[in-house]
Amino acid sequence: MTVDLSVQLGNLRLKNPMIAASGTFGYGEELSDYFPVEKLGAVSTKGLSLKPRDGNPMPRIIETPSGMINAIGLQNVGIEAFIREKLPFLEKRGVVVIANIFGNTLDEYVEIARMLNATSVQAVELNISCPNVKAGGMEFGNDPKMAAKVTEAVRAAFDRHLMVKLSPNVTSIVEIAKGVEGAGADSLSMINTITAMVINTKTRRPMIANRVGGLSGPAIRPIAVRMVAQTFPQVKIPIVGIGGIVNANDALEFFIAGAAAVQVGTATFMAPDACSRILDDLEAYLGEQGISSVRELVGTLVP
Amino acid sequence: MKDSVCQVEFHVPLQDGYFRIGLKTGWEGFVPGQFGMLEVPRQDGVLLRRPFSFARQLGATTEILYKVVGRGTAALSSVSMGQSLRLLGPLGHGFKMKEGEGDCVGVAGGYGIAPFLEQAIQLAKKGQKLILFYGARTKKDLLYIQELNDLKVKLYLTTEDGSEGEKGRVTEALAKVYKHSAPKVIWSCGPVGLLHAVQKWALPRDVSCELSVEETMGCGTGVCLGCVVKDTEGRYRRACIEGPVFPGERLEF
Ligand SMILES: Cc1cc2nc3c(=O)[nH]c(=O)nc-3n(C[C@H](O)[C@H](O)[C@H](O)COP(=O)(O)OP(=O)(O)OC[C@H]3O[C@@H](n4cnc5c(N)ncnc54)[C@H](O)[C@@H]3O)c2cc1C
Ligand SMILES: Cc1cc2nc3c(=O)[nH]c(=O)nc-3n(C[C@H](O)[C@H](O)[C@H](O)COP(=O)(O)O)c2cc1C
Ligand code: FES
């Protein structure tokens, strides 16, 4: 049987629900030797800032049981170089581009969004897990009001699909989700990495130069699934599920919990063609089960 | 480079936690210094692949020399012949300096010996000779001695405890031998302290060196940004893509 893999995220139509997660797929070009990247529903770029960023000192990553911690420090080429040097490749290949952006001030977010509005980029993904320099370093994503404020400001600057990526490092992710929805987000992507630490017991120092980093991979999947399942009944906009997906069954958990699409991150480090392979397996599974569309599964968690 | 499923053709324990593993890659060869990301059994919470240099090409089989140091390499050591593992490679830039006139010198530390076996093989084919300064902690950490002797490599061995060769550091042996002359090129692979010492010796003497760095690697494909080293302009460079072998004068330790 033929399976209809297409999904509709509000005003954004994707040919399938597989999105490469930000920070794990470069700018799309790096992995194009391993599979045709245009096969994916979309690609979320490495987080982009107004000015290029060098990132953190080494060591930046460490493996943990069934996961990894990273503190890359958002190293990126900056929005101008992205538009000039990186975007043309993705455009030429017909990839649906989700530009993942972050700023240290509200104005920076708005400025980047405005620049992207003048390009062909179909969607912006707001990374709100960033410290707001003007508000004394408090993360935008930690407070429903601040999260709503940055969403509203970017909403006014970008006309197409606005996805807001939620941080799990909060007391109530549902409150943030509602605030962001009220401020005009078209979709929510969740979750970003979970703040974590590993200590070298000999030196008694953290194993990451930045001391703390973000945990990703299968270790965080049950937390991410729980957060999606909790948020789904409380919002009307679609949810993109992220966290520790390494096979088709993992993706199914997210669909059932309420995700309309998924992002795959750390799995791409384990195998460069992970997104492509998981998508194929998902299609095969749906076919075998006689499920004609992945949309039939969304939010079908038994109460 | 490509990602393929490779059968384990041989897996031989050597002394003291070192192993040689042969993977059927079907490659014609690789540039010494290039590496691969090898899948290891996902036991004990192991998630990521591990980076290893290639030691030599034997027909269709590519050999890796590794030491058990943690979870991943322990998991790898349990793999049996006939099993298959995914291997991504050959990755990165290997040693590319031409030997030209004069002495071709290698400086290796510990399992940093791996690329020099293939280097010696390739030089021998061209009728050239490798002069190799090879240092390790103890005698038990010196590998491939028989193979290197068979290839007529001129070996200067050092150990920190004096259990084999000269007692001391390998760069001290280098300085002693080249007190009044200088080699044409130096290739080096080993711990960062060794690379730094080679750089400090070579640059003021106008000896070109190529240094193979070892950094933690998440992906091997340039997308995680977890493997960077600083260059002399203060920019971070990805070891998996732009390295792991870098021109010595470009690295800032
Ligand atoms: C380009 C390149 C080429 C390489 N070539 C080779 C090669 O040819 N042969 C080879 O043997 N290796 C090589 N390596 C190194 C090899 O990749 C590593 O040894 C391997 O990845 C280690 O994996 P592991 O899981 O066994 O160790 P890990 O668990 O990753 O640990 C590594 C080290 O850190 C220590 N450690 C881990 N966690 C802690 C903690 N919480 N507190 C204190 N200490 C801790 C471990 O004891 C161990 O010594 C290469 C690396 C690179 C980048
Ligand atoms: C090395 C690395 C870099 C990342 N960089 C970004 C980033 O720049 N922006 C962002 O929003 N998320 C970033 N993330 C988070 C991922 O997009 C994703 O939310 C998270 O890793 C959980 O998914 P996973 O378990 O499938 O990896 C990064 C993750 C990793 C592992
Ligand atoms: S190992 Fe991931 S960028 Fe080099």
PDB file of C-alpha atoms in Angstrom, chain B:
ATOM      1  CA  MET B   1      34.721   8.622   1.903  1.00  0.00           C
ATOM      2  CA  LYS B   2      31.747   6.375   2.464  1.00  0.00           C
ATOM      3  CA  ASP B   3      29.895   4.585   5.211  1.00  0.00           C
ATOM      4  CA  SER B   4      29.913   0.833   4.769  1.00  0.00           C
ATOM      5  CA  VAL B   5      29.337  -2.394   6.608  1.00  0.00           C
ATOM      6  CA  CYS B   6      32.666  -4.179   6.953  1.00  0.00           C
ATOM      7  CA  GLN B   7      33.308  -7.720   8.017  1.00  0.00           C
ATOM      8  CA  VAL B   8      35.934  -8.337  10.675  1.00  0.00           C
ATOM      9  CA  GLU B   9      38.666 -10.324   8.919  1.00  0.00           C
ATOM     10  CA  PHE B  10      40.946 -10.640  11.915  1.00  0.00           C
ATOM     11  CA  HIS B  11      41.036  -9.401  15.495  1.00  0.00           C
ATOM     12  CA  VAL B  12      44.228 -10.101  17.342  1.00  0.00           C
ATOM     13  CA  PRO B  13      45.026  -9.243  20.964  1.00  0.00           C
ATOM     14  CA  LEU B  14      48.567  -7.886  21.352  1.00  0.00           C
ATOM     15  CA  GLN B  15      50.289  -7.142  24.625  1.00  0.00           C
ATOM     16  CA  ASP B  16      48.717  -5.114  27.415  1.00  0.00           C
ATOM     17  CA  GLY B  17      45.259  -4.189  26.095  1.00  0.00           C
ATOM     18  CA  TYR B  18      46.312  -3.455  22.514  1.00  0.00           C
ATOM     19  CA  PHE B  19      44.500  -5.051  19.582  1.00  0.00           C
ATOM     20  CA  ARG B  20      44.837  -5.200  15.806  1.00  0.00           C
ATOM     21  CA  ILE B  21      41.552  -5.397  13.964  1.00  0.00           C
ATOM     22  CA  GLY B  22      41.200  -5.965  10.220  1.00  0.00           C
ATOM     23  CA  LEU B  23      38.096  -4.727   8.428  1.00  0.00           C
ATOM     24  CA  LYS B  24      37.148  -5.720   4.921  1.00  0.00           C
ATOM     25  CA  THR B  25      36.734  -2.287   3.360  1.00  0.00           C
ATOM     26  CA  GLY B  26      37.574  -3.182  -0.217  1.00  0.00           C
ATOM     27  CA  TRP B  27      39.557   0.038  -0.443  1.00  0.00           C
ATOM     28  CA  GLU B  28      42.598   0.329  -2.637  1.00  0.00           C
ATOM     29  CA  GLY B  29      44.323   2.299   0.052  1.00  0.00           C
ATOM     30  CA  PHE B  30      44.348   5.506   2.049  1.00  0.00           C
ATOM     31  CA  VAL B  31      46.692   8.366   2.833  1.00  0.00           C
ATOM     32  CA  PRO B  32      48.663   7.704   6.040  1.00  0.00           C
ATOM     33  CA  GLY B  33      47.107   9.876   8.758  1.00  0.00           C
ATOM     34  CA  GLN B  34      43.561   9.419   7.483  1.00  0.00           C
ATOM     35  CA  PHE B  35      41.122   7.873   9.906  1.00  0.00           C
ATOM     36  CA  GLY B  36      37.694   6.293  10.165  1.00  0.00           C
ATOM     37  CA  MET B  37      34.713   6.422  12.499  1.00  0.00           C
ATOM     38  CA  LEU B  38      34.144   2.844  13.603  1.00  0.00           C
ATOM     39  CA  GLU B  39      30.904   1.584  15.050  1.00  0.00           C
ATOM     40  CA  VAL B  40      31.436  -0.245  18.321  1.00  0.00           C
ATOM     41  CA  PRO B  41      28.864  -2.559  19.934  1.00  0.00           C
ATOM     42  CA  ARG B  42      26.306  -0.431  21.743  1.00  0.00           C
ATOM     43  CA  GLN B  43      26.719  -2.082  25.098  1.00  0.00           C
ATOM     44  CA  ASP B  44      27.199  -0.290  28.384  1.00  0.00           C
ATOM     45  CA  GLY B  45      25.412   2.817  27.087  1.00  0.00           C
ATOM     46  CA  VAL B  46      27.911   3.381  24.263  1.00  0.00           C
ATOM     47  CA  LEU B  47      26.326   5.603  21.631  1.00  0.00           C
ATOM     48  CA  LEU B  48      28.813   7.217  19.271  1.00  0.00           C
ATOM     49  CA  ARG B  49      31.338   5.730  16.905  1.00  0.00           C
ATOM     50  CA  ARG B  50      35.008   5.979  17.783  1.00  0.00           C
ATOM     51  CA  PRO B  51      37.743   7.551  15.630  1.00  0.00           C
ATOM     52  CA  PHE B  52      40.781   5.431  14.741  1.00  0.00           C
ATOM     53  CA  SER B  53      43.704   5.989  12.400  1.00  0.00           C
ATOM     54  CA  PHE B  54      44.352   3.391   9.761  1.00  0.00           C
ATOM     55  CA  ALA B  55      47.572   1.460  10.226  1.00  0.00           C
ATOM     56  CA  ARG B  56      47.870  -0.342   6.906  1.00  0.00           C
ATOM     57  CA  GLN B  57      46.046  -1.736   3.899  1.00  0.00           C
ATOM     58  CA  LEU B  58      46.401  -5.494   3.383  1.00  0.00           C
ATOM     59  CA  GLY B  59      44.676  -6.300   0.109  1.00  0.00           C
ATOM     60  CA  ALA B  60      40.999  -5.470   0.582  1.00  0.00           C
ATOM     61  CA  THR B  61      41.411  -5.293   4.344  1.00  0.00           C
ATOM     62  CA  THR B  62      42.178  -2.175   6.364  1.00  0.00           C
ATOM     63  CA  GLU B  63      43.959  -2.570   9.688  1.00  0.00           C
ATOM     64  CA  ILE B  64      43.434  -0.527  12.841  1.00  0.00           C
ATOM     65  CA  LEU B  65      45.618  -0.678  15.942  1.00  0.00           C
ATOM     66  CA  TYR B  66      43.833   0.280  19.133  1.00  0.00           C
ATOM     67  CA  LYS B  67      44.233   0.314  22.870  1.00  0.00           C
ATOM     68  CA  VAL B  68      41.440  -0.374  25.356  1.00  0.00           C
ATOM     69  CA  VAL B  69      41.086   2.825  27.394  1.00  0.00           C
ATOM     70  CA  GLY B  70      37.360   3.111  28.162  1.00  0.00           C
ATOM     71  CA  ARG B  71      33.836   1.882  27.471  1.00  0.00           C
ATOM     72  CA  GLY B  72      33.943   2.099  23.697  1.00  0.00           C
ATOM     73  CA  THR B  73      37.241   0.373  23.144  1.00  0.00           C
ATOM     74  CA  ALA B  74      36.294  -2.266  25.740  1.00  0.00           C
ATOM     75  CA  ALA B  75      33.104  -2.951  23.765  1.00  0.00           C
ATOM     76  CA  LEU B  76      35.134  -3.122  20.559  1.00  0.00           C
ATOM     77  CA  SER B  77      37.500  -5.680  22.039  1.00  0.00           C
ATOM     78  CA  SER B  78      34.588  -8.135  22.432  1.00  0.00           C
ATOM     79  CA  VAL B  79      33.874  -8.228  18.689  1.00  0.00           C
ATOM     80  CA  SER B  80      34.579 -11.580  17.039  1.00  0.00           C
ATOM     81  CA  MET B  81      35.835 -12.468  13.595  1.00  0.00           C
ATOM     82  CA  GLY B  82      33.091 -12.680  11.005  1.00  0.00           C
ATOM     83  CA  GLN B  83      30.978 -10.022  12.720  1.00  0.00           C
ATOM     84  CA  SER B  84      30.310  -6.819  10.818  1.00  0.00           C
ATOM     85  CA  LEU B  85      30.783  -3.209  11.894  1.00  0.00           C
ATOM     86  CA  ARG B  86      29.955   0.028  10.128  1.00  0.00           C
ATOM     87  CA  LEU B  87      32.979   2.083   9.199  1.00  0.00           C
ATOM     88  CA  LEU B  88      32.960   5.605   7.836  1.00  0.00           C
ATOM     89  CA  GLY B  89      36.099   6.491   5.972  1.00  0.00           C
ATOM     90  CA  PRO B  90      38.702   7.215   4.896  1.00  0.00           C
ATOM     91  CA  LEU B  91      38.183  10.607   6.518  1.00  0.00           C
ATOM     92  CA  GLY B  92      40.204  13.803   6.775  1.00  0.00           C
ATOM     93  CA  HIS B  93      43.565  14.866   5.434  1.00  0.00           C
ATOM     94  CA  GLY B  94      46.561  12.607   5.923  1.00  0.00           C
ATOM     95  CA  PHE B  95      50.246  13.449   5.681  1.00  0.00           C
ATOM     96  CA  LYS B  96      50.741  15.174   2.368  1.00  0.00           C
ATOM     97  CA  MET B  97      54.180  16.728   2.505  1.00  0.00           C
ATOM     98  CA  LYS B  98      56.443  15.312  -0.137  1.00  0.00           C
ATOM     99  CA  GLU B  99      59.575  13.615   1.108  1.00  0.00           C
ATOM    100  CA  GLY B 100      61.812  15.382  -1.411  1.00  0.00           C
ATOM    101  CA  GLU B 101      65.537  15.569  -0.690  1.00  0.00           C
ATOM    102  CA  GLY B 102      66.926  14.738   2.713  1.00  0.00           C
ATOM    103  CA  ASP B 103      65.747  12.698   5.646  1.00  0.00           C
ATOM    104  CA  CYS B 104      62.077  11.772   6.061  1.00  0.00           C
ATOM    105  CA  VAL B 105      61.442  11.754   9.757  1.00  0.00           C
ATOM    106  CA  GLY B 106      58.479  10.514  11.767  1.00  0.00           C
ATOM    107  CA  VAL B 107      57.897  11.170  15.443  1.00  0.00           C
ATOM    108  CA  ALA B 108      55.337   8.867  17.059  1.00  0.00           C
ATOM    109  CA  GLY B 109      54.000   8.584  20.584  1.00  0.00           C
ATOM    110  CA  GLY B 110      52.031   5.607  21.902  1.00  0.00           C
ATOM    111  CA  TYR B 111      49.363   4.338  19.501  1.00  0.00           C
ATOM    112  CA  GLY B 112      50.275   7.338  17.338  1.00  0.00           C
ATOM    113  CA  ILE B 113      52.496   4.781  15.651  1.00  0.00           C
ATOM    114  CA  ALA B 114      49.538   3.574  13.557  1.00  0.00           C
ATOM    115  CA  PRO B 115      49.872   5.882  10.508  1.00  0.00           C
ATOM    116  CA  PHE B 116      53.634   5.311  10.352  1.00  0.00           C
ATOM    117  CA  LEU B 117      53.273   1.663   9.456  1.00  0.00           C
ATOM    118  CA  GLU B 118      51.472   2.560   6.217  1.00  0.00           C
ATOM    119  CA  GLN B 119      53.816   5.525   5.737  1.00  0.00           C
ATOM    120  CA  ALA B 120      56.804   3.190   5.971  1.00  0.00           C
ATOM    121  CA  ILE B 121      55.189   0.756   3.532  1.00  0.00           C
ATOM    122  CA  GLN B 122      54.514   3.492   0.991  1.00  0.00           C
ATOM    123  CA  LEU B 123      58.009   4.983   1.327  1.00  0.00           C
ATOM    124  CA  ALA B 124      59.612   1.547   0.984  1.00  0.00           C
ATOM    125  CA  LYS B 125      57.728   1.037  -2.287  1.00  0.00           C
ATOM    126  CA  LYS B 126      59.371   4.214  -3.580  1.00  0.00           C
ATOM    127  CA  GLY B 127      62.757   3.056  -2.348  1.00  0.00           C
ATOM    128  CA  GLN B 128      62.764   5.697   0.374  1.00  0.00           C
ATOM    129  CA  LYS B 129      63.604   5.217   3.970  1.00  0.00           C
ATOM    130  CA  LEU B 130      61.701   6.363   7.035  1.00  0.00           C
ATOM    131  CA  ILE B 131      63.594   7.499  10.106  1.00  0.00           C
ATOM    132  CA  LEU B 132      61.268   7.020  13.032  1.00  0.00           C
ATOM    133  CA  PHE B 133      61.525   8.365  16.564  1.00  0.00           C
ATOM    134  CA  TYR B 134      59.099   6.336  18.579  1.00  0.00           C
ATOM    135  CA  GLY B 135      58.365   6.933  22.228  1.00  0.00           C
ATOM    136  CA  ALA B 136      56.052   5.270  24.709  1.00  0.00           C
ATOM    137  CA  ARG B 137      55.523   4.905  28.441  1.00  0.00           C
ATOM    138  CA  THR B 138      57.044   1.442  28.705  1.00  0.00           C
ATOM    139  CA  LYS B 139      58.297  -1.368  26.525  1.00  0.00           C
ATOM    140  CA  LYS B 140      54.782  -2.855  26.500  1.00  0.00           C
ATOM    141  CA  ASP B 141      53.459   0.234  24.729  1.00  0.00           C
ATOM    142  CA  LEU B 142      55.800  -0.125  21.756  1.00  0.00           C
ATOM    143  CA  LEU B 143      53.930  -1.738  18.865  1.00  0.00           C
ATOM    144  CA  TYR B 144      54.711  -2.938  15.338  1.00  0.00           C
ATOM    145  CA  ILE B 145      58.448  -3.157  16.091  1.00  0.00           C
ATOM    146  CA  GLN B 146      58.861  -6.337  14.032  1.00  0.00           C
ATOM    147  CA  GLU B 147      56.943  -4.898  11.067  1.00  0.00           C
ATOM    148  CA  LEU B 148      58.934  -1.664  11.141  1.00  0.00           C
ATOM    149  CA  ASN B 149      62.224  -3.539  11.293  1.00  0.00           C
ATOM    150  CA  ASP B 150      61.157  -5.694   8.347  1.00  0.00           C
ATOM    151  CA  LEU B 151      60.503  -2.496   6.394  1.00  0.00           C
ATOM    152  CA  LYS B 152      64.043  -1.334   7.209  1.00  0.00           C
ATOM    153  CA  VAL B 153      62.814   1.670   9.124  1.00  0.00           C
ATOM    154  CA  LYS B 154      65.588   3.381  11.064  1.00  0.00           C
ATOM    155  CA  LEU B 155      64.133   3.254  14.583  1.00  0.00           C
ATOM    156  CA  TYR B 156      65.041   5.385  17.578  1.00  0.00           C
ATOM    157  CA  LEU B 157      63.088   4.035  20.537  1.00  0.00           C
ATOM    158  CA  THR B 158      62.516   5.774  23.839  1.00  0.00           C
ATOM    159  CA  THR B 159      60.500   4.839  26.912  1.00  0.00           C
ATOM    160  CA  GLU B 160      59.684   6.940  29.942  1.00  0.00           C
ATOM    161  CA  ASP B 161      60.794   4.196  32.320  1.00  0.00           C
ATOM    162  CA  GLY B 162      63.800   3.086  30.298  1.00  0.00           C
ATOM    163  CA  SER B 163      62.457  -0.468  29.862  1.00  0.00           C
ATOM    164  CA  GLU B 164      63.361  -0.308  26.141  1.00  0.00           C
ATOM    165  CA  GLY B 165      65.493   2.027  24.054  1.00  0.00           C
ATOM    166  CA  GLU B 166      66.619   5.269  25.603  1.00  0.00           C
ATOM    167  CA  LYS B 167      65.057   6.499  28.795  1.00  0.00           C
ATOM    168  CA  GLY B 168      63.302   9.809  28.314  1.00  0.00           C
ATOM    169  CA  ARG B 169      61.218  11.652  25.818  1.00  0.00           C
ATOM    170  CA  VAL B 170      61.159  10.982  22.144  1.00  0.00           C
ATOM    171  CA  THR B 171      61.748  14.646  21.243  1.00  0.00           C
ATOM    172  CA  GLU B 172      64.977  14.558  23.290  1.00  0.00           C
ATOM    173  CA  ALA B 173      66.194  11.742  21.053  1.00  0.00           C
ATOM    174  CA  LEU B 174      65.209  13.779  17.990  1.00  0.00           C
ATOM    175  CA  ALA B 175      67.163  16.809  19.253  1.00  0.00           C
ATOM    176  CA  LYS B 176      70.185  14.666  19.980  1.00  0.00           C
ATOM    177  CA  VAL B 177      70.347  13.000  16.570  1.00  0.00           C
ATOM    178  CA  TYR B 178      69.743  16.267  14.715  1.00  0.00           C
ATOM    179  CA  LYS B 179      72.106  18.403  16.726  1.00  0.00           C
ATOM    180  CA  HIS B 180      74.166  19.591  13.767  1.00  0.00           C
ATOM    181  CA  SER B 181      71.891  18.878  10.843  1.00  0.00           C
ATOM    182  CA  ALA B 182      68.181  19.029  10.182  1.00  0.00           C
ATOM    183  CA  PRO B 183      65.702  16.735   8.477  1.00  0.00           C
ATOM    184  CA  LYS B 184      63.699  17.941   5.511  1.00  0.00           C
ATOM    185  CA  VAL B 185      60.269  17.127   6.882  1.00  0.00           C
ATOM    186  CA  ILE B 186      58.822  15.771  10.091  1.00  0.00           C
ATOM    187  CA  TRP B 187      55.510  13.969  10.360  1.00  0.00           C
ATOM    188  CA  SER B 188      54.199  13.476  13.867  1.00  0.00           C
ATOM    189  CA  CYS B 189      51.312  11.702  15.553  1.00  0.00           C
ATOM    190  CA  GLY B 190      50.739  11.274  19.270  1.00  0.00           C
ATOM    191  CA  PRO B 191      49.518  13.029  22.388  1.00  0.00           C
ATOM    192  CA  VAL B 192      49.229  16.811  22.309  1.00  0.00           C
ATOM    193  CA  GLY B 193      52.307  17.325  24.509  1.00  0.00           C
ATOM    194  CA  LEU B 194      54.411  15.471  21.967  1.00  0.00           C
ATOM    195  CA  LEU B 195      53.013  17.439  19.030  1.00  0.00           C
ATOM    196  CA  HIS B 196      53.707  20.683  20.839  1.00  0.00           C
ATOM    197  CA  ALA B 197      57.287  19.638  21.557  1.00  0.00           C
ATOM    198  CA  VAL B 198      57.823  18.675  17.903  1.00  0.00           C
ATOM    199  CA  GLN B 199      56.424  22.026  16.786  1.00  0.00           C
ATOM    200  CA  LYS B 200      58.692  23.894  19.219  1.00  0.00           C
ATOM    201  CA  TRP B 201      61.719  22.029  17.936  1.00  0.00           C
ATOM    202  CA  ALA B 202      60.940  22.205  14.227  1.00  0.00           C
ATOM    203  CA  LEU B 203      59.681  25.740  13.623  1.00  0.00           C
ATOM    204  CA  PRO B 204      62.777  27.692  14.768  1.00  0.00           C
ATOM    205  CA  ARG B 205      64.945  25.339  12.666  1.00  0.00           C
ATOM    206  CA  ASP B 206      62.856  25.949   9.563  1.00  0.00           C
ATOM    207  CA  VAL B 207      61.910  22.298   9.391  1.00  0.00           C
ATOM    208  CA  SER B 208      58.415  21.798   7.972  1.00  0.00           C
ATOM    209  CA  CYS B 209      56.293  19.577  10.127  1.00  0.00           C
ATOM    210  CA  GLU B 210      52.875  18.019   9.846  1.00  0.00           C
ATOM    211  CA  LEU B 211      51.063  17.202  13.056  1.00  0.00           C
ATOM    212  CA  SER B 212      48.201  14.740  13.464  1.00  0.00           C
ATOM    213  CA  VAL B 213      45.952  15.845  16.328  1.00  0.00           C
ATOM    214  CA  GLU B 214      43.674  13.724  18.464  1.00  0.00           C
ATOM    215  CA  GLU B 215      40.469  15.419  19.561  1.00  0.00           C
ATOM    216  CA  THR B 216      37.176  14.079  20.814  1.00  0.00           C
ATOM    217  CA  MET B 217      34.979  13.441  17.795  1.00  0.00           C
ATOM    218  CA  GLY B 218      31.225  13.152  17.704  1.00  0.00           C
ATOM    219  CA  CYS B 219      30.513  12.662  14.022  1.00  0.00           C
ATOM    220  CA  GLY B 220      33.591  12.644  11.769  1.00  0.00           C
ATOM    221  CA  THR B 221      31.567  14.447   9.104  1.00  0.00           C
ATOM    222  CA  GLY B 222      32.013  18.076  10.118  1.00  0.00           C
ATOM    223  CA  VAL B 223      28.573  18.695  11.593  1.00  0.00           C
ATOM    224  CA  CYS B 224      28.950  18.441  15.389  1.00  0.00           C
ATOM    225  CA  LEU B 225      31.797  20.981  15.814  1.00  0.00           C
ATOM    226  CA  GLY B 226      33.058  18.921  18.729  1.00  0.00           C
ATOM    227  CA  CYS B 227      36.569  18.283  17.375  1.00  0.00           C
ATOM    228  CA  VAL B 228      38.034  21.750  16.841  1.00  0.00           C
ATOM    229  CA  VAL B 229      41.613  22.960  17.265  1.00  0.00           C
ATOM    230  CA  LYS B 230      42.774  26.560  17.312  1.00  0.00           C
ATOM    231  CA  ASP B 231      44.904  27.859  14.468  1.00  0.00           C
ATOM    232  CA  THR B 232      47.439  30.669  14.677  1.00  0.00           C
ATOM    233  CA  GLU B 233      44.788  33.193  13.629  1.00  0.00           C
ATOM    234  CA  GLY B 234      42.708  32.149  16.619  1.00  0.00           C
ATOM    235  CA  ARG B 235      40.071  30.422  14.504  1.00  0.00           C
ATOM    236  CA  TYR B 236      38.644  27.029  15.367  1.00  0.00           C
ATOM    237  CA  ARG B 237      39.249  24.369  12.707  1.00  0.00           C
ATOM    238  CA  ARG B 238      37.485  21.017  12.577  1.00  0.00           C
ATOM    239  CA  ALA B 239      40.018  18.222  13.021  1.00  0.00           C
ATOM    240  CA  CYS B 240      37.776  15.701  11.243  1.00  0.00           C
ATOM    241  CA  ILE B 241      37.541  17.745   8.030  1.00  0.00           C
ATOM    242  CA  GLU B 242      40.520  20.110   7.879  1.00  0.00           C
ATOM    243  CA  GLY B 243      42.752  17.705   9.860  1.00  0.00           C
ATOM    244  CA  PRO B 244      43.527  15.493  11.611  1.00  0.00           C
ATOM    245  CA  VAL B 245      46.896  16.296  10.020  1.00  0.00           C
ATOM    246  CA  PHE B 246      47.640  20.032  10.078  1.00  0.00           C
ATOM    247  CA  PRO B 247      50.687  21.981   8.901  1.00  0.00           C
ATOM    248  CA  GLY B 248      52.726  22.499  12.074  1.00  0.00           C
ATOM    249  CA  GLU B 249      53.069  26.231  11.601  1.00  0.00           C
ATOM    250  CA  ARG B 250      49.298  26.694  11.610  1.00  0.00           C
ATOM    251  CA  LEU B 251      48.491  25.162  14.997  1.00  0.00           C
ATOM    252  CA  GLU B 252      48.302  27.124  18.236  1.00  0.00           C
ATOM    253  CA  PHE B 253      48.736  24.945  21.317  1.00  0.00           C
TER     254      PHE B 253
END
